[in-house]
Amino acid sequence: MSGIPQLLKQNIFAEPMKEANPVLPGAEVFYLDGPISLVYGGSLSEMQIAYETFGTLSEAKDNVVLLCPAFSANSHVRSTEANPSRGWWESIVGPGLAIDTDKYFVVCASLLGSCYGTTGPASINPQTELPYATKFPVVTIRDIMEGHARVLDHLEIDQVHAVVGGSMGAMQVLEFAIRHPQRLKRFINISGTAHTRPYTAAVRHLGRRAIMFDPAYNEGNYGRVLPIAGLRLAREIGTLFYRSREEFNERFDQDPLRAPGLDEIVFDVQSYLNHQGNKVVVHFDPNSYLYMSMSMDLHDVGRGFASRDEAFSQIQAEALTIGVKEDNLITVDEQYDIHESILRNGGRSHWVEISSRIGHDAFLVETDLITPAIKEFLES
Amino acid sequence: MSGIPQLLKQNIFAEPMKEANPVLPGAEVFYLDGPISLVYGGSLSEMQIAYETFGTLSEAKDNVVLLCPAFSANSHVRSTEANPSRGWWESIVGPGLAIDTDKYFVVCASLLGSCYGTTGPASINPQTELPYATKFPVVTIRDIMEGHARVLDHLEIDQVHAVVGGSMGAMQVLEFAIRHPQRLKRFINISGTAHTRPYTAAVRHLGRRAIMFDPAYNEGNYGRVLPIAGLRLAREIGTLFYRSREEFNERFDQDPLRAPGLDEIVFDVQSYLNHQGNKVVVHFDPNSYLYMSMSMDLHDVGRGFASRDEAFSQIQAEALTIGVKEDNLITVDEQYDIHESILRNGGRSHWVEISSRIGHDAFLVETDLITPAIKEFLES
């Protein structure tokens, strides 16, 4: 059985991350003095926020679209001169695209607690001059969303045309619409949820376990030697849910007759998962992975209200909720529940259901399927 | 974040397994001289098989029910005087139960490649006088099934009244019905599949990864210091699929407001998964876990035939296929496909679909739901 352990070894000693929480090329940065109180009771004595903008702000400042990144994403929505690498919504945001940068001024900040220039566990704690690591306070989706609101403050933008996001981004969108009802006219949430259900939390829990089980994790004090094996496995577990069973079963061959023996058995689907695992490794700070993952498990728009209905009744903006029938992480019923909750509490809401064998990740991969609905809704 | 790593540590240094491949109390053992050729090209120079029987063999030897254990199960179907611990089908097999030991003589052998007395990776290789470990040859479901056929030979039983199994056991049942069409009158397969699909293989692959990622696995040469963390995680990943999303979402609370901080956040569903992970640890040889897991990924009844239809056309016995609507590991469509394949190829088949929020594990947990169909079919 030497084949697979051999493959792992190569990766376990992969190059460590170059910088723990780098500001991406071309991103703007600003600082906030604290203490900044967080929902869970912790606070930060200062905060750095990194963001990017795309397009031109109109004189009336009435053409702003605020984007909320998903789990492992950041401010880099599309390629720019300063940072030509492909953005996470390259095919949705740009000149003539669904979110047309010839019309709209797109603002996107990296997430509080993550590792792309906005303060997170890998940042230096000014009180100790060491990285926060697991001393970083618990962050919730609401705290992350408030970071975006602070970017708007910083840019002196009172109200946005729309707030848009998918998956973890959609959770932030909902929090924004509920907590800042007058700061937005419209919002679009895709593959999101109003509160995390136990099965989805179980999936994320196992990803966190994979990282924490790795001896290199060292209770969060891994320095530059990352728990690569754990990070890879966490990502691979996630992949079972970011994509759909239908995709796996149609896309991959499972012909054991081609596999010569246990040493060398690599089904197509195994190679694919290995590839997905590799993708996460050089990019992501393991403590950020844990904090961002936990923020989603803690997500509940009803927090601080008497009920979720009371939370939904705060919403004044018009909603578009897009759900994916094959979503294997957050079911389409959970997504539809957002739409219904808005309507039930007197709001205006539109529901669009798409079918994509990509499942949860459809908003990143099969962007053709969501482009018409986004375009039409933004321009309505 | 000290709470969860602390919890893990306690388990990482848990007591090692007392014996690597013990014969269970009360099990019978017999030996076969080799070489015994296996489907994948390997062979064994000798084989030990451990089995148990329940009930009394009739003089005409016409009351035999052969049971095929699932993944982590063994010959211990129900409690006996010699081994009073609860068996894996305690509520199905026994006096007056669905498989009535007042009528039937029930035979059940532990699995080739597993770790309950039948030869497996933890057994001593007579050629080296060391455990086989990863030098054990690849075993397939068909090889495992042939072990059961050898038990019948040993007991001088030509033909059985029925062969019965669920999950991995159902795979063995299908192989038996196809490869030994005249040795059985009836068979019952529950939550099985005729060939493994890529999504299910991906789930198992990640379980194997979890074990192999654990440094204590040491490429299979762990001696008595087991890769406990990897085994636990493998089992916990499996639990997401052995049970259903519906069960998790109904059964567990996900109230983040009760969770005091990242150090101590333990949602109900996390505690449950921890408990499931603990269950596997003291029982199961890690190499056996890998070999048994891989045997399921290699499962395809069409192996050695021109097509799966040709394989199904071998069947002469009458079939009962039981599927679970909420099965999250092997979909109910895959299970129904067995029934259709038998009919399409001229066989006699009955289909019973049950609904259970337990999902894949329903045949072990909600035995009330399958008792009537099993009883009626065996007595028809």
Coordinates of C-alpha atoms in Angstrom, one line a residue, chain B:
Chain B
M1 CA -9.5 26.4 21.5
S2 CA -8.1 24.1 24.1
G3 CA -11.3 22.1 24.7
I4 CA -11.4 20.0 21.6
P5 CA -7.7 19.2 21.2
Q6 CA -7.8 18.2 24.9
L7 CA -10.6 15.8 24.3
L8 CA -8.7 14.2 21.3
K9 CA -5.5 13.7 23.3
Q10 CA -7.3 11.6 25.8
N11 CA -8.3 9.3 23.0
I12 CA -5.1 9.3 21.0
F13 CA -3.4 7.6 23.9
A14 CA -6.3 5.2 24.5
E15 CA -5.5 1.6 25.4
P16 CA -4.3 -0.4 22.4
M17 CA -6.3 -3.4 21.1
K18 CA -5.7 -6.4 23.3
E19 CA -5.3 -8.9 20.4
A20 CA -5.1 -8.1 16.7
N21 CA -7.4 -10.8 15.2
P22 CA -9.1 -12.7 18.0
V23 CA -11.5 -15.6 17.6
L24 CA -14.7 -14.4 19.3
P25 CA -15.8 -16.5 22.3
G26 CA -18.0 -19.4 21.2
A27 CA -17.0 -19.1 17.6
E28 CA -15.9 -22.3 15.7
V29 CA -12.8 -22.3 13.7
F30 CA -11.5 -24.4 10.8
Y31 CA -8.5 -24.2 8.5
L32 CA -8.0 -24.5 4.8
D33 CA -4.8 -25.3 3.1
G34 CA -3.8 -23.2 0.2
P35 CA -2.9 -21.8 -2.1
I36 CA -6.2 -20.1 -2.1
S37 CA -6.4 -17.8 -5.1
L38 CA -8.1 -14.5 -4.8
V39 CA -10.0 -12.6 -7.5
Y40 CA -7.4 -9.8 -7.7
G41 CA -4.5 -12.2 -8.4
G42 CA -3.2 -12.6 -4.9
S43 CA -3.3 -15.8 -2.9
L44 CA -3.1 -17.1 0.6
S45 CA -1.1 -20.2 1.6
E46 CA -3.7 -21.0 4.3
M47 CA -6.9 -19.6 5.6
Q48 CA -8.6 -19.7 9.0
I49 CA -12.4 -19.1 9.1
A50 CA -14.3 -18.3 12.2
Y51 CA -18.1 -18.8 12.3
E52 CA -21.0 -19.2 14.6
T53 CA -24.3 -21.0 14.3
F54 CA -27.6 -20.5 15.9
G55 CA -30.5 -22.9 16.1
T56 CA -30.5 -26.6 15.1
L57 CA -29.7 -28.1 11.7
S58 CA -32.6 -30.3 10.6
E59 CA -31.8 -33.9 9.6
A60 CA -32.6 -33.1 6.0
K61 CA -30.3 -30.1 6.2
D62 CA -33.0 -28.0 4.6
N63 CA -33.4 -25.2 7.2
V64 CA -30.2 -23.2 6.8
V65 CA -30.1 -19.5 6.6
L66 CA -26.7 -18.0 5.8
L67 CA -26.1 -14.5 7.0
C68 CA -23.5 -12.1 5.5
P69 CA -22.1 -9.5 7.9
A70 CA -21.7 -5.8 7.0
F71 CA -18.5 -3.8 7.1
S72 CA -17.6 -3.7 10.8
A73 CA -19.7 -6.7 11.8
N74 CA -18.7 -10.3 12.4
S75 CA -20.1 -13.8 13.1
H76 CA -21.8 -12.7 16.4
V77 CA -25.3 -12.2 15.1
R78 CA -26.9 -12.6 18.5
S79 CA -26.0 -13.2 22.2
T80 CA -25.2 -16.8 23.2
E81 CA -24.2 -18.5 26.4
A82 CA -20.6 -18.5 25.3
N83 CA -20.7 -14.9 24.3
P84 CA -23.5 -12.9 26.0
S85 CA -22.6 -9.6 24.3
R86 CA -25.3 -8.3 22.0
G87 CA -25.1 -9.4 18.4
W88 CA -25.4 -7.2 15.4
W89 CA -28.8 -8.5 14.5
E90 CA -30.1 -9.4 17.9
S91 CA -33.6 -8.2 17.1
I92 CA -33.9 -10.0 13.8
V93 CA -32.3 -13.4 14.6
G94 CA -33.6 -15.5 17.5
P95 CA -36.5 -17.6 18.8
G96 CA -39.7 -16.3 17.3
L97 CA -38.0 -13.4 15.5
A98 CA -38.0 -12.6 11.8
I99 CA -35.2 -15.2 11.3
D100 CA -36.6 -17.7 13.7
T101 CA -33.9 -19.9 15.3
D102 CA -36.6 -22.3 16.4
K103 CA -37.0 -23.1 12.7
Y104 CA -33.8 -22.1 11.0
F105 CA -30.2 -23.1 11.5
V106 CA -28.4 -19.8 11.1
V107 CA -24.8 -19.8 9.9
C108 CA -22.6 -16.7 10.0
A109 CA -18.9 -16.4 9.4
S110 CA -16.5 -13.4 10.1
L111 CA -15.2 -11.8 7.0
L112 CA -12.0 -12.6 5.1
G113 CA -9.7 -9.6 5.6
S114 CA -11.4 -8.4 8.7
C115 CA -10.3 -8.9 12.3
Y116 CA -12.6 -11.3 14.1
G117 CA -10.8 -14.6 13.8
T118 CA -11.0 -15.2 10.0
T119 CA -7.7 -14.6 8.3
G120 CA -6.9 -10.9 7.7
P121 CA -4.1 -8.3 7.7
A122 CA -3.5 -8.8 11.4
S123 CA -3.0 -12.5 11.1
I124 CA 0.4 -14.0 11.0
N125 CA 1.8 -14.7 7.5
P126 CA 3.2 -18.2 7.8
Q127 CA 5.9 -17.3 5.2
T128 CA 7.3 -14.5 7.3
E129 CA 6.0 -15.2 10.8
L130 CA 5.0 -11.6 10.9
P131 CA 1.5 -10.0 10.5
Y132 CA 0.6 -9.6 6.9
A133 CA -0.2 -5.9 7.5
T134 CA -0.3 -4.3 4.0
K135 CA 1.2 -7.3 2.4
F136 CA -2.2 -9.0 2.7
P137 CA -3.6 -9.6 -0.7
V138 CA -6.4 -7.4 -2.0
V139 CA -9.8 -9.0 -1.2
T140 CA -13.0 -8.4 -3.0
I141 CA -16.6 -9.0 -2.0
R142 CA -16.5 -12.2 -4.1
D143 CA -13.5 -13.5 -2.1
I144 CA -15.3 -12.7 1.1
M145 CA -18.4 -14.5 -0.1
E146 CA -16.4 -17.6 -1.1
G147 CA -15.3 -17.8 2.5
H148 CA -19.0 -18.2 3.5
A149 CA -19.4 -20.9 0.8
R150 CA -16.4 -22.8 2.3
V151 CA -18.2 -22.7 5.7
L152 CA -21.2 -24.5 4.0
D153 CA -18.8 -27.0 2.5
H154 CA -17.2 -27.6 5.9
L155 CA -20.7 -28.2 7.4
E156 CA -21.6 -30.4 4.4
I157 CA -24.5 -28.2 3.5
D158 CA -25.3 -28.3 -0.2
Q159 CA -28.1 -25.9 -0.4
V160 CA -29.5 -23.2 1.9
H161 CA -33.0 -22.0 2.4
A162 CA -31.9 -18.4 2.2
V163 CA -28.9 -16.0 2.1
V164 CA -29.5 -12.7 3.8
G165 CA -27.5 -9.5 4.4
G166 CA -27.6 -5.7 4.5
S167 CA -25.2 -3.1 3.2
M168 CA -21.8 -4.8 2.5
G169 CA -23.6 -8.0 3.5
A170 CA -26.1 -7.4 0.7
M171 CA -23.2 -7.2 -1.8
Q172 CA -22.0 -10.6 -0.6
V173 CA -25.5 -12.0 -0.9
L174 CA -25.7 -10.9 -4.6
E175 CA -22.3 -12.4 -5.3
F176 CA -23.5 -15.7 -3.7
A177 CA -26.7 -15.8 -5.8
I178 CA -24.8 -15.1 -9.0
R179 CA -21.8 -17.4 -8.4
H180 CA -23.6 -20.3 -6.7
P181 CA -27.0 -20.2 -8.2
Q182 CA -27.9 -23.7 -7.2
R183 CA -26.9 -23.5 -3.6
L184 CA -29.7 -21.2 -2.5
K185 CA -33.5 -21.1 -2.8
R186 CA -34.0 -17.4 -1.8
F187 CA -32.0 -14.4 -0.9
I188 CA -32.6 -11.1 0.8
N189 CA -30.5 -8.0 0.2
I190 CA -31.1 -4.8 2.1
S191 CA -29.5 -1.4 1.3
G192 CA -27.1 -3.0 -1.1
T193 CA -25.8 -2.3 -4.6
A194 CA -24.8 -4.3 -7.7
H195 CA -21.8 -2.1 -8.2
T196 CA -20.2 0.8 -6.3
R197 CA -20.9 4.3 -7.7
P198 CA -18.2 7.0 -7.6
Y199 CA -19.8 9.2 -4.9
T200 CA -20.0 6.3 -2.5
A201 CA -16.4 5.4 -3.3
A202 CA -15.4 9.0 -2.6
V203 CA -16.9 8.8 0.9
R204 CA -15.0 5.6 1.6
H205 CA -11.8 7.0 0.1
L206 CA -11.9 9.9 2.6
G207 CA -12.3 7.4 5.5
R208 CA -9.2 5.6 4.3
R209 CA -7.4 8.8 3.9
A210 CA -8.1 9.8 7.5
I211 CA -6.5 6.6 8.7
M212 CA -3.5 6.8 6.4
F213 CA -3.0 10.5 7.1
D214 CA -2.5 9.7 10.8
P215 CA 1.2 9.5 11.4
A216 CA 0.6 6.6 13.9
Y217 CA -0.6 4.5 10.9
N218 CA 3.0 4.3 9.8
E219 CA 2.2 2.9 6.4
G220 CA 0.4 0.0 8.1
N221 CA 3.1 -1.0 10.5
Y222 CA 1.6 0.4 13.7
G223 CA 2.1 -2.6 15.9
R224 CA 0.0 -2.1 19.0
V225 CA -0.1 1.7 18.9
L226 CA -3.1 2.3 16.8
P227 CA -3.8 5.4 14.6
I228 CA -6.7 6.2 16.9
A229 CA -7.3 9.7 15.6
G230 CA -7.5 8.5 12.0
L231 CA -9.8 5.6 12.9
R232 CA -12.1 7.9 14.8
L233 CA -12.3 10.4 12.0
A234 CA -12.9 7.7 9.4
R235 CA -15.8 6.4 11.5
E236 CA -17.2 10.0 12.0
I237 CA -17.1 10.7 8.2
G238 CA -18.9 7.4 7.7
T239 CA -21.6 8.4 10.2
L240 CA -22.6 11.3 8.0
F241 CA -23.7 8.7 5.4
Y242 CA -24.7 5.7 7.5
R243 CA -27.4 8.0 8.9
S244 CA -29.6 10.6 7.1
R245 CA -29.7 14.4 7.0
E246 CA -33.3 14.1 8.1
E247 CA -32.3 12.3 11.3
F248 CA -29.5 14.8 12.1
N249 CA -31.8 17.8 11.5
E250 CA -34.7 16.4 13.6
R251 CA -32.6 14.9 16.4
F252 CA -30.1 17.5 17.2
D253 CA -30.3 21.0 18.5
Q254 CA -28.1 23.6 16.8
D255 CA -28.5 26.5 19.1
P256 CA -25.3 28.6 19.0
L257 CA -26.7 30.8 21.8
R258 CA -26.1 28.0 24.2
A259 CA -22.4 27.7 23.2
P260 CA -20.2 29.9 25.4
G261 CA -17.1 30.3 23.2
L262 CA -14.9 28.6 20.7
D263 CA -13.1 26.7 23.5
E264 CA -16.2 25.0 24.7
I265 CA -18.6 25.0 21.7
V266 CA -20.0 21.5 21.5
F267 CA -23.2 21.3 19.6
D268 CA -25.2 18.2 20.2
V269 CA -24.3 16.8 16.8
Q270 CA -20.6 17.2 17.6
S271 CA -21.0 15.1 20.8
Y272 CA -22.9 12.5 18.9
L273 CA -20.1 12.2 16.3
N274 CA -17.5 12.0 19.0
H275 CA -19.4 9.1 20.5
Q276 CA -19.6 7.3 17.1
G277 CA -15.9 7.8 16.7
N278 CA -15.2 6.3 20.0
K279 CA -17.2 3.2 19.2
V280 CA -14.8 2.0 16.5
V281 CA -11.6 2.6 18.2
V282 CA -11.1 -0.4 20.5
H283 CA -12.6 -2.9 18.1
F284 CA -11.2 -2.6 14.7
D285 CA -7.8 -3.3 13.1
P286 CA -6.9 -0.2 10.9
N287 CA -5.5 -2.3 8.1
S288 CA -8.7 -4.4 8.1
Y289 CA -10.7 -1.1 7.9
L290 CA -8.8 -0.2 4.8
Y291 CA -9.1 -3.6 3.1
M292 CA -12.8 -4.0 3.9
S293 CA -13.4 -0.5 2.7
M294 CA -11.6 -1.1 -0.5
S295 CA -13.4 -4.4 -1.1
M296 CA -16.6 -2.4 -1.3
D297 CA -15.1 0.1 -3.8
L298 CA -14.0 -2.8 -5.9
H299 CA -17.5 -4.4 -5.8
D300 CA -19.1 -5.0 -9.2
V301 CA -21.2 -8.1 -9.8
G302 CA -20.3 -7.8 -13.5
R303 CA -16.7 -8.7 -12.9
G304 CA -15.8 -11.8 -15.0
F305 CA -18.9 -11.6 -17.1
A306 CA -19.5 -9.9 -20.4
S307 CA -21.9 -7.6 -18.7
R308 CA -23.8 -7.0 -15.5
D309 CA -26.9 -8.4 -17.2
E310 CA -25.1 -11.6 -17.9
A311 CA -24.2 -11.8 -14.2
F312 CA -27.8 -11.2 -13.2
S313 CA -29.0 -13.8 -15.6
Q314 CA -27.1 -16.5 -13.6
I315 CA -29.5 -16.1 -10.7
Q316 CA -32.0 -18.9 -10.1
A317 CA -33.1 -18.2 -6.5
E318 CA -36.0 -15.9 -5.7
A319 CA -35.0 -12.4 -4.5
L320 CA -36.2 -9.9 -2.0
T321 CA -34.6 -6.5 -2.3
I322 CA -35.3 -4.0 0.5
G323 CA -34.4 -0.4 -0.1
V324 CA -34.5 2.6 2.2
K325 CA -35.8 5.9 0.8
E326 CA -33.5 8.0 3.0
D327 CA -30.3 6.0 2.4
N328 CA -27.5 8.5 2.1
L329 CA -24.7 6.1 1.3
I330 CA -26.3 4.0 -1.4
T331 CA -29.3 5.7 -3.0
V332 CA -32.7 3.9 -3.1
D333 CA -32.4 4.1 -6.9
E334 CA -29.3 2.0 -6.8
Q335 CA -31.1 -0.5 -4.6
Y336 CA -34.1 -0.6 -6.9
D337 CA -31.8 -1.2 -9.8
I338 CA -30.9 -4.6 -8.3
H339 CA -34.6 -5.6 -8.3
E340 CA -35.0 -4.4 -11.9
S341 CA -31.9 -6.1 -13.1
I342 CA -33.1 -9.4 -11.7
L343 CA -36.5 -9.1 -13.4
R344 CA -35.0 -7.9 -16.7
N345 CA -32.9 -11.0 -16.8
G346 CA -35.7 -13.4 -16.2
G347 CA -35.5 -13.8 -12.5
R348 CA -38.1 -13.7 -9.7
S349 CA -37.8 -10.6 -7.5
H350 CA -39.8 -8.7 -4.9
W351 CA -39.2 -5.1 -4.0
V352 CA -40.0 -3.5 -0.6
E353 CA -39.2 0.1 0.0
I354 CA -39.2 1.4 3.5
S355 CA -38.9 4.9 4.9
S356 CA -36.6 5.5 7.9
R357 CA -34.9 8.7 9.0
I358 CA -32.1 6.4 10.1
G359 CA -31.2 5.9 6.5
H360 CA -28.6 3.4 5.5
D361 CA -28.3 1.9 9.0
A362 CA -32.0 1.3 9.2
F363 CA -31.5 -2.5 8.8
L364 CA -29.5 -2.5 12.0
V365 CA -31.5 0.1 14.0
E366 CA -35.1 0.1 12.9
T367 CA -35.5 -3.6 12.5
D368 CA -39.3 -3.4 13.1
L369 CA -39.6 -1.9 9.6
I370 CA -38.0 -4.9 7.9
T371 CA -39.2 -7.7 10.1
P372 CA -42.6 -8.4 8.4
A373 CA -41.1 -8.5 4.9
I374 CA -38.2 -10.8 5.9
K375 CA -40.6 -13.2 7.9
E376 CA -43.1 -13.4 5.1
F377 CA -40.5 -14.0 2.4
L378 CA -38.6 -16.7 4.3
E379 CA -41.8 -18.6 4.9
S380 CA -43.3 -18.2 1.5

